[in-house]
């Protein structure tokens, strides 16, 4: 069943990565199809396989993964579930993070040329592709080599045909602009949602350059501290804006959060993740919600973007 769309919806149905990869506006983030803490295999491999196939059958044409998810097991699951891939499916992956053990404290970042080249080649092997359609530098925080050298390595991989397009994850606007002076950057990903606009300045930079912006945690809602007057006021303020919109569209708040992102900018490509078939269907149904300009503005005004921009 294709992703439902209302003809009256004012948002574009697709977005183009680079100049040639046209994908539907709601993708799927596969990170949750791993073990606890993103370590090891997803415990129900059959269910994970079925969910990935369900997403593609429903019209998802963009799946986001990374070699750090598992590590490696997420890419392998995607391959085993979907390969050979449909012609219109784009699988994006990332490299540069390392995982030294099952704790989140064991995450690190390596940026030297040999490691990034190995990471890209091994991701291509696990995914079963000759060329990775979109390959992100997963972190700009490696300290073993300068950031510009890491971008240059990805540029070399693109020149050699190992990757088609280059993306950047969690970079500052300044790093993004530095990277674009070295090579074309097709996509960026950062934290940006209804309650947290940390990536607002990067979104603006992406819009200026024509890059796609994938917000992670796209359906997350703000968590206000309990027991204070300010928290109660903030909760009431969010509810006062969101409840009438949710009720008007017969939708959940996470669906409104996704619909708002789709309306917020034509460059935004949300990648909500889930391990639940029902939640997957709910997320994809958000593409059919047509918000008015007034509703979009009211939601946008809930959080001061400039104050959170890096």
XYZ file of C-alpha atoms in Angstrom:
310
model
C 0.000 0.000 0.000
C 1.555 3.350 -0.943
C 2.054 6.102 1.599
C -1.319 7.910 1.752
C -1.349 11.411 0.342
C -4.083 14.024 0.160
C -4.013 16.069 -3.023
C -4.883 19.121 -0.932
C -1.738 18.761 1.153
C 0.578 21.707 0.442
C 3.806 19.796 0.998
C 5.916 18.249 -1.737
C 5.643 14.469 -1.934
C 9.317 13.881 -2.720
C 12.733 15.410 -2.098
C 15.858 15.087 -4.234
C 19.195 14.117 -2.704
C 22.013 15.551 -4.761
C 20.696 16.024 -8.267
C 19.437 12.535 -8.972
C 18.107 10.563 -5.991
C 14.377 11.243 -5.680
C 12.836 9.767 -2.520
C 9.523 10.028 -0.703
C 9.433 12.667 2.032
C 9.059 10.221 4.923
C 11.940 7.801 5.299
C 12.670 5.134 7.873
C 15.432 5.218 10.479
C 16.530 1.632 11.116
C 18.600 2.256 14.266
C 16.071 0.569 16.574
C 16.434 -2.729 14.750
C 19.417 -3.665 16.906
C 19.883 -5.123 20.349
C 19.493 -3.162 23.559
C 21.585 -0.007 23.552
C 22.223 -0.425 19.809
C 24.413 -3.413 20.639
C 24.123 -6.753 18.861
C 21.383 -8.233 16.729
C 17.721 -7.258 16.869
C 16.280 -9.976 19.132
C 13.476 -10.982 16.734
C 15.140 -11.191 13.355
C 11.983 -12.410 11.621
C 10.001 -9.449 12.938
C 12.755 -7.009 11.934
C 12.808 -8.443 8.431
C 9.030 -8.175 8.189
C 9.071 -4.561 9.387
C 11.638 -3.496 6.798
C 9.652 -5.170 4.041
C 6.441 -3.592 5.334
C 8.065 -0.139 5.172
C 9.190 -0.611 1.582
C 5.819 -2.067 0.566
C 4.156 1.020 2.107
C 6.181 3.348 -0.101
C 9.314 4.125 1.911
C 12.149 4.801 -0.539
C 14.788 6.057 1.933
C 16.262 3.985 4.772
C 18.885 5.359 7.152
C 21.422 3.152 8.939
C 25.059 3.232 10.147
C 27.904 0.818 10.678
C 27.848 1.725 14.404
C 24.335 0.313 14.819
C 25.001 -3.121 16.246
C 27.755 -2.483 15.253
C 27.296 -3.827 11.713
C 24.203 -5.914 12.471
C 21.760 -3.257 11.279
C 23.336 -3.054 7.830
C 23.361 -6.844 7.592
C 19.681 -7.087 8.552
C 18.735 -4.527 5.896
C 20.653 -6.502 3.295
C 19.125 -9.829 4.272
C 15.594 -8.396 4.379
C 15.598 -6.317 1.206
C 18.398 -7.333 -1.168
C 18.141 -7.196 -4.140
C 16.832 -3.716 -3.488
C 13.986 -2.072 -5.386
C 15.300 0.300 -8.036
C 13.920 3.363 -6.242
C 15.196 2.494 -2.754
C 18.039 4.579 -1.317
C 19.904 3.079 1.651
C 22.049 5.672 3.402
C 24.701 4.662 5.909
C 27.371 6.345 8.022
C 30.938 5.782 9.133
C 33.445 7.294 11.528
C 31.985 6.205 14.850
C 33.666 3.298 16.603
C 32.127 1.043 19.232
C 34.475 -0.440 21.795
C 31.825 -2.274 23.801
C 28.161 -2.466 24.779
C 28.034 0.738 26.838
C 27.268 4.115 25.292
C 30.489 5.317 26.917
C 32.312 3.012 24.511
C 31.431 5.197 21.512
C 34.318 7.089 19.958
C 35.231 8.684 16.644
C 38.078 8.013 14.207
C 38.692 10.133 11.149
C 41.939 8.974 9.555
C 41.910 8.095 5.884
C 42.593 4.378 6.247
C 39.822 3.856 8.769
C 37.177 5.832 6.848
C 38.053 4.061 3.621
C 37.804 0.681 5.336
C 34.491 1.638 6.935
C 32.951 2.674 3.616
C 34.151 -0.400 1.746
C 32.909 -2.744 4.480
C 29.525 -1.011 4.642
C 29.185 -1.456 0.887
C 30.036 -5.139 1.285
C 27.527 -5.663 4.097
C 24.797 -3.839 2.192
C 25.617 -5.761 -0.976
C 26.084 -2.711 -3.190
C 28.861 -1.627 -5.505
C 28.229 2.004 -4.610
C 26.684 3.500 -1.467
C 24.052 5.994 -2.557
C 24.533 8.359 0.408
C 27.376 8.056 2.905
C 27.563 10.254 5.997
C 30.501 11.163 8.152
C 28.833 10.063 11.385
C 30.660 12.443 13.712
C 32.772 15.583 13.290
C 34.423 15.002 16.673
C 37.346 12.767 15.710
C 40.577 14.361 16.883
C 43.137 12.166 15.153
C 42.983 14.193 11.927
C 41.497 17.596 11.032
C 37.842 17.715 9.991
C 38.787 18.941 6.511
C 40.935 15.840 5.983
C 38.000 13.599 6.860
C 35.828 15.350 4.294
C 38.638 15.046 1.748
C 38.691 11.283 2.308
C 34.966 11.095 1.530
C 35.573 13.220 -1.552
C 38.210 10.713 -2.637
C 35.785 7.832 -2.108
C 33.190 9.627 -4.201
C 35.712 10.245 -6.958
C 36.541 6.539 -6.942
C 32.852 5.588 -7.164
C 32.624 3.907 -3.748
C 29.983 6.430 -2.668
C 27.616 8.483 -4.795
C 26.758 11.360 -2.489
C 28.263 12.682 0.751
C 26.409 13.563 3.951
C 27.430 14.998 7.315
C 25.982 14.178 10.730
C 25.833 16.544 13.706
C 28.148 19.179 12.273
C 28.044 22.870 13.054
C 27.050 25.341 10.328
C 30.681 26.410 10.186
C 31.855 22.839 9.608
C 29.163 22.390 6.986
C 30.381 25.444 5.083
C 33.986 24.301 5.407
C 33.003 20.924 3.948
C 31.104 22.477 1.042
C 34.266 24.364 0.097
C 35.919 20.950 -0.409
C 33.162 18.881 -2.035
C 29.421 18.941 -2.664
C 27.451 17.942 0.435
C 24.110 16.382 -0.459
C 22.591 15.878 3.002
C 22.982 16.646 6.681
C 21.387 15.185 9.783
C 20.964 16.739 13.218
C 18.597 17.015 16.178
C 15.535 19.037 15.225
C 11.961 18.422 16.251
C 8.836 19.958 17.693
C 10.427 20.606 21.078
C 14.165 20.853 20.371
C 15.555 23.012 17.567
C 19.254 22.408 18.207
C 19.825 21.906 14.476
C 18.017 25.092 13.381
C 21.126 26.894 12.151
C 22.273 23.801 10.248
C 18.831 23.553 8.640
C 19.178 27.150 7.480
C 22.631 26.423 6.045
C 21.314 23.330 4.269
C 18.436 25.293 2.761
C 20.882 27.914 1.524
C 23.040 25.314 -0.226
C 20.246 23.028 -1.438
C 21.203 20.066 0.787
C 18.618 17.729 2.288
C 18.162 17.943 6.071
C 17.210 14.773 7.986
C 16.120 15.524 11.558
C 16.716 12.718 14.011
C 14.330 11.999 16.876
C 11.681 13.677 14.692
C 8.722 12.682 16.891
C 10.330 13.355 20.282
C 8.423 15.684 22.570
C 9.900 18.024 25.169
C 10.317 16.652 28.684
C 9.561 19.405 31.141
C 10.792 18.989 34.735
C 8.005 18.103 37.111
C 7.059 19.977 40.216
C 7.749 23.532 39.094
C 5.423 26.317 38.020
C 7.492 26.944 34.901
C 7.170 23.292 33.833
C 3.416 23.415 34.303
C 3.222 26.609 32.284
C 5.312 25.104 29.473
C 3.198 21.948 29.387
C 0.012 24.003 29.278
C 1.426 26.185 26.507
C 2.319 23.183 24.321
C -1.017 21.520 24.984
C -2.914 24.702 24.131
C -1.291 24.788 20.699
C -1.113 21.083 19.865
C -4.395 19.723 21.193
C -6.697 21.695 18.863
C -4.507 20.850 15.855
C -4.397 17.178 16.800
C -8.152 17.037 17.295
C -8.887 18.867 14.043
C -6.833 16.383 12.020
C -7.841 13.327 14.101
C -4.154 12.634 14.655
C -1.691 11.891 17.417
C 0.823 14.476 18.596
C 3.740 12.490 17.029
C 1.861 12.533 13.711
C 1.436 16.301 13.998
C 5.153 16.569 14.802
C 6.004 14.736 11.567
C 3.482 16.720 9.532
C 4.945 19.953 10.916
C 8.443 18.922 9.819
C 7.198 18.158 6.302
C 5.591 21.607 6.139
C 8.468 23.388 7.877
C 10.838 23.172 4.902
C 10.868 21.369 1.538
C 14.444 20.314 2.348
C 13.414 18.241 5.380
C 13.403 14.444 5.108
C 12.234 12.959 8.439
C 13.416 9.446 9.269
C 11.236 8.237 12.145
C 12.302 4.889 13.536
C 10.289 2.183 15.225
C 10.217 -1.555 15.777
C 6.395 -1.629 15.844
C 4.351 -2.289 12.663
C 1.427 -0.268 14.046
C 3.704 2.651 14.884
C 5.273 2.442 11.425
C 1.840 2.733 9.814
C 0.968 5.641 12.088
C 4.164 7.478 11.187
C 3.650 7.039 7.457
C 0.056 8.229 7.681
C 1.384 11.609 8.866
C 2.386 12.356 5.274
C -1.312 12.809 4.468
C -1.895 15.540 7.061
C -2.216 18.967 5.468
C -1.532 21.691 8.023
C -2.540 25.283 7.445
C 0.067 28.037 7.397
C -1.340 29.297 10.698
C -0.958 25.875 12.294
C 2.628 25.543 11.082
C 3.489 29.004 12.404
C 1.873 28.281 15.784
C 3.902 25.103 16.211
C 7.110 26.763 15.037
C 6.638 29.534 17.591
C 6.577 27.053 20.485
C 10.367 26.999 20.652
C 12.737 29.936 19.945
C 14.915 28.471 17.221
C 17.528 31.205 17.172
C 18.228 30.721 20.872
C 18.994 27.023 20.360
C 20.946 27.312 17.133
C 24.666 26.507 17.567
